[in-house]
């Protein structure tokens, strides 16, 4: 079997076009200013700088006002909290995102949880705040977290459903694994059309016999951050494989799944790069428009 390659790049382009059209309509219909997304970048981490630049470019193409606030790595918790309070109070800012990770190597330490908790839940376009996580958990989401939402869109738009199927999510981070599991296990389609009623296993570093647990899954979602740790023998023949991992190995980017090996076994698989990655920014644009509409 050779798997269908799930082309995240083209699905993301489609969503970005849809968001751009919806932004233009929103601005024309409500005579409002363009939705505004403000990113906060602390320090000089090169990868974070690239991510923030890419987000700003994507905003511009969608007709969204993308701004970036830069603070030095040693700005400190109080200064960052002051900036968040200022952005919360600014009616011209619809979405706030703090680029993670915050600097941790120097003498200035940040309490990431306190910073994320301080973002106004109505402007929390990453959907990390406890209020938005709680709403998602209860099946009445305000914003869906961008990476899991991108995966849901990719599955849906590729004609793949996981309803009634066994899904294994490997990785239990607050950003990807946990919300992904929660979204797929909902009873109704509150997290997107067809996104419900999967039987979900959430695996992690303490899971006993991970290979056997993975082999049970009709859909395997890897969000671990370990290059190519999911090998073909861990995949049920015909399973859908979604690779969230982005790992730099030398000058190459690789996923958490050994792609060449896995594509011989899976029925559908995402590549890295060009799979899940592009969808995350597309869903951030979607959430920014949703935030602007909610606030108007
Ligand atoms: P994270 O916060 O580091 O969490 C990693 C998870 O993997 C943890 O739950 C950990 O288990 C689990 N894990 C680690 N080693 C394992 C092992 N040997 N077997 C089973 N589970 C193991 O990572 P994250 O933020 O979710 O990111 C995961 C990957 O996705 C990274 O490569 C990241 O770059 C990528 N990512 C991509 C996007 C995108 O847009 N495509 C977005 C976000 C993240 P414990 O909980 O037991 O420690």
XYZ file of C-alpha atoms and ligand atoms in Angstrom:
344
model
C 0.000 0.000 0.000
C 1.196 3.502 -0.750
C -0.516 6.144 1.300
C -2.441 9.162 0.063
C -0.333 12.220 0.913
C -2.403 14.787 2.804
C -1.358 18.120 1.357
C -1.553 20.589 4.227
C -0.058 23.357 2.146
C -2.895 23.447 -0.362
C -5.618 23.029 2.297
C -4.026 25.904 4.255
C -3.954 28.056 1.099
C -7.653 27.326 0.571
C -8.487 28.304 4.176
C -6.374 31.457 3.960
C -8.266 32.511 0.833
C -11.566 31.885 2.595
C -10.437 33.927 5.620
C -9.239 36.771 3.354
C -12.645 36.865 1.638
C -14.446 36.756 5.007
C -12.229 39.568 6.381
C -12.994 41.743 3.332
C -16.723 41.082 3.781
C -16.579 41.801 7.532
C -14.802 45.127 6.960
C -17.188 46.128 4.156
C -20.370 45.080 5.969
C -19.557 46.531 9.391
C -17.399 49.489 8.302
C -14.992 48.233 10.983
C -11.222 48.506 10.965
C -9.331 45.423 9.764
C -9.087 42.776 12.511
C -5.852 43.267 14.446
C -3.561 40.498 15.681
C -0.721 41.546 17.966
C 2.194 39.204 18.557
C 4.511 39.686 21.504
C 8.063 38.496 20.927
C 10.455 38.422 23.858
C 14.160 37.959 23.125
C 16.052 37.018 19.989
C 15.326 33.310 19.488
C 15.860 32.820 15.724
C 13.051 30.248 15.259
C 10.571 32.488 17.131
C 11.585 35.444 14.957
C 10.864 33.400 11.813
C 7.470 32.260 13.183
C 6.458 35.810 14.083
C 7.595 37.131 10.688
C 5.593 34.396 8.907
C 2.508 35.224 10.971
C 2.843 38.936 10.118
C 3.133 38.122 6.401
C 0.126 35.804 6.529
C -1.899 38.534 8.269
C -1.029 41.039 5.579
C -2.157 38.667 2.810
C -5.467 38.052 4.613
C -6.183 41.774 5.116
C -5.511 41.486 8.867
C -3.543 44.176 10.682
C -0.612 42.138 12.054
C 1.523 43.929 14.631
C 4.558 42.793 16.614
C 5.719 44.078 19.996
C 9.350 43.203 20.667
C 10.821 43.127 24.150
C 14.437 42.341 25.108
C 15.050 38.938 26.718
C 15.728 40.632 30.067
C 12.540 42.808 30.024
C 11.177 40.786 32.931
C 7.831 39.422 34.066
C 6.451 42.770 35.307
C 7.154 44.549 32.010
C 5.580 41.720 30.008
C 2.515 41.674 32.291
C 2.236 45.463 31.862
C 2.272 45.081 28.059
C -0.410 42.352 28.173
C -2.620 44.619 30.329
C -2.143 47.448 27.819
C -3.070 45.200 24.872
C -6.072 43.795 26.773
C -7.354 47.333 27.300
C -6.749 48.483 23.702
C -10.027 48.208 21.730
C -8.005 48.331 18.495
C -6.364 44.971 19.317
C -8.569 41.921 18.666
C -6.103 39.065 19.149
C -3.011 38.698 21.334
C -0.439 35.976 21.084
C 2.723 35.609 23.104
C 5.310 33.743 21.065
C 6.550 30.704 22.996
C 8.896 29.628 24.381
C 9.755 32.635 26.520
C 13.513 33.067 27.133
C 14.751 30.693 29.814
C 18.536 30.577 29.481
C 19.478 33.937 31.044
C 19.118 35.358 34.529
C 15.600 36.740 33.805
C 12.984 34.042 34.430
C 9.412 34.135 33.152
C 6.298 32.514 34.555
C 4.712 31.439 31.282
C 1.486 30.285 32.923
C 0.922 33.660 34.593
C 1.511 35.471 31.281
C -0.904 33.269 29.307
C -3.519 33.481 32.066
C -3.340 37.287 31.899
C -4.491 37.464 28.251
C -8.141 38.528 27.940
C -9.978 35.277 26.991
C -11.901 37.222 24.306
C -8.543 38.061 22.663
C -6.929 34.666 23.331
C -6.627 33.545 19.689
C -4.286 30.674 20.648
C -7.063 29.324 22.925
C -4.619 28.676 25.782
C -6.487 30.497 28.564
C -8.205 28.366 31.235
C -11.590 29.848 30.264
C -11.214 28.850 26.622
C -9.801 25.422 27.520
C -12.790 24.907 29.838
C -15.288 25.902 27.155
C -13.649 23.480 24.717
C -13.746 20.714 27.318
C -17.498 21.298 27.757
C -18.101 21.107 24.001
C -18.935 24.794 23.511
C -15.642 26.250 22.257
C -15.135 29.978 21.759
C -11.816 29.546 19.902
C -10.300 26.249 18.842
C -6.547 25.832 19.416
C -4.824 26.383 16.083
C -2.803 23.207 15.499
C -5.522 20.682 16.485
C -8.079 22.764 14.584
C -5.822 22.642 11.517
C -5.681 18.848 11.785
C -9.463 18.661 12.004
C -9.765 20.842 8.894
C -7.219 18.730 7.026
C -9.077 15.511 7.853
C -12.499 16.969 7.013
C -11.423 18.580 3.759
C -9.674 15.368 2.714
C -12.926 13.452 3.194
C -11.620 11.499 6.198
C -13.783 10.877 9.254
C -12.736 9.440 12.593
C -16.239 9.025 14.031
C -16.557 5.638 15.691
C -12.866 4.915 15.025
C -9.974 4.365 17.401
C -7.620 7.353 17.504
C -4.315 7.366 19.339
C -2.791 10.779 20.094
C 0.850 10.443 21.155
C 1.847 13.456 23.275
C -0.205 15.224 25.967
C 0.913 18.852 25.718
C -1.577 21.630 26.492
C -0.978 23.044 23.008
C -1.497 19.968 20.837
C -2.073 16.548 22.401
C -4.646 17.278 25.114
C -6.913 19.597 23.080
C -6.636 17.274 20.071
C -7.871 14.338 22.139
C -10.653 16.461 23.623
C -11.862 17.699 20.241
C -12.039 14.250 18.664
C -13.878 12.771 21.649
C -16.726 15.344 21.655
C -20.243 13.987 21.415
C -21.475 16.519 18.863
C -19.766 18.329 16.020
C -19.026 21.440 18.115
C -15.366 21.355 17.061
C -16.073 21.097 13.341
C -18.209 19.087 10.944
C -17.689 15.361 11.432
C -15.316 15.919 14.373
C -16.831 13.822 17.096
C -17.298 10.400 18.545
C -13.817 9.020 18.112
C -12.598 6.583 20.760
C -9.448 8.328 21.871
C -6.329 7.041 23.604
C -3.903 9.701 24.857
C -0.405 8.226 25.002
C 2.743 9.792 26.483
C 6.249 9.020 27.691
C 4.986 6.719 30.476
C 2.694 4.657 28.219
C 3.528 0.974 28.514
C 4.204 -0.769 25.190
C 3.608 2.327 23.076
C 4.063 0.346 19.833
C 1.164 -1.979 20.680
C -1.046 0.955 21.714
C -0.284 2.751 18.426
C -0.945 -0.387 16.355
C -4.528 -0.460 17.660
C -5.306 2.925 16.138
C -7.269 3.602 12.972
C -5.859 7.106 13.159
C -2.493 7.862 14.748
C -1.578 11.451 15.618
C 2.043 12.012 16.669
C 2.848 15.197 18.639
C 5.991 14.260 20.511
C 9.004 16.198 19.230
C 11.236 13.164 18.666
C 12.550 12.704 15.121
C 11.038 9.701 13.320
C 10.206 7.779 16.506
C 6.987 6.326 14.996
C 8.092 3.579 12.642
C 6.072 1.541 10.140
C 5.774 -1.442 12.497
C 3.920 0.786 15.012
C 1.162 1.574 12.490
C -1.954 -0.472 11.801
C -2.168 -1.271 8.076
C -4.519 1.233 6.448
C -4.408 3.739 9.323
C -4.480 7.520 8.864
C -1.223 9.032 10.161
C -0.966 12.693 11.167
C 2.533 13.920 11.976
C 2.606 17.111 14.048
C 6.319 16.948 14.901
C 8.753 19.493 13.545
C 12.328 18.465 14.327
C 15.511 19.889 12.890
C 18.026 17.158 12.075
C 21.146 18.687 10.523
C 19.817 20.984 7.810
C 16.600 18.974 7.342
C 13.173 19.219 8.973
C 11.695 15.846 9.881
C 8.547 14.800 11.686
C 7.906 12.410 14.549
C 7.021 9.717 11.998
C 9.524 7.833 9.812
C 7.746 8.990 6.663
C 9.204 6.629 4.003
C 8.592 3.623 6.214
C 5.128 4.706 7.384
C 3.737 5.563 3.953
C 4.072 1.890 2.951
C 1.622 0.938 5.723
C -0.745 3.897 6.169
C -3.702 4.726 3.930
C -3.127 8.481 4.322
C -0.264 10.465 5.839
C 0.916 14.059 6.309
C 4.425 14.971 5.146
C 6.853 17.175 7.104
C 7.205 19.893 6.018
C 3.992 20.693 4.136
C 1.542 18.770 6.322
C 0.173 20.103 9.606
C 2.562 23.091 9.884
C 0.945 25.446 7.324
C -2.500 24.878 8.831
C -1.576 26.331 12.212
C -1.143 29.867 10.840
C -4.285 29.537 8.695
C -6.348 28.734 11.803
C -4.746 31.630 13.701
C -6.051 33.983 10.997
C -9.462 32.337 11.299
C -9.451 32.911 15.085
C -8.402 36.546 14.692
C -11.403 37.260 12.487
C -13.631 35.350 14.939
C -12.245 37.480 17.802
C -12.928 40.722 15.932
C -16.517 39.615 15.245
C -17.034 38.615 18.883
C -15.751 41.965 20.109
C -17.753 44.115 17.725
P 5.813 18.932 24.263
O 5.098 19.961 25.031
O 7.288 18.786 24.408
O 5.120 17.523 24.587
C 5.661 16.347 24.089
C 4.802 15.190 24.511
O 5.392 13.996 23.975
C 4.722 14.997 26.027
O 3.393 14.712 26.401
C 5.629 13.797 26.290
O 5.191 12.950 27.325
C 5.500 13.024 24.990
N 6.681 12.194 24.774
C 7.977 12.544 24.837
N 8.771 11.485 24.582
C 7.945 10.441 24.344
C 8.143 9.076 24.053
N 9.375 8.572 23.905
N 7.079 8.294 23.900
C 5.820 8.798 24.021
N 5.561 10.072 24.301
C 6.612 10.897 24.479
O 5.572 19.076 22.686
P 4.463 19.848 21.805
O 4.539 21.302 22.066
O 3.150 19.147 21.887
O 5.086 19.589 20.370
C 5.266 18.276 19.860
C 5.889 18.374 18.479
O 4.986 19.069 17.623
C 7.189 19.179 18.413
O 8.026 18.627 17.414
C 6.741 20.563 17.981
O 7.754 21.279 17.290
C 5.613 20.207 17.050
N 4.579 21.244 16.894
C 4.189 21.526 15.644
C 3.206 22.453 15.431
C 2.759 22.731 14.031
O 2.253 23.790 13.738
N 2.902 21.761 13.139
C 2.620 23.132 16.502
C 3.028 22.803 17.802
C 4.010 21.833 17.988
P 5.162 13.410 28.888
O 3.951 14.283 29.022
O 5.020 12.126 29.610
O 6.439 14.136 29.140
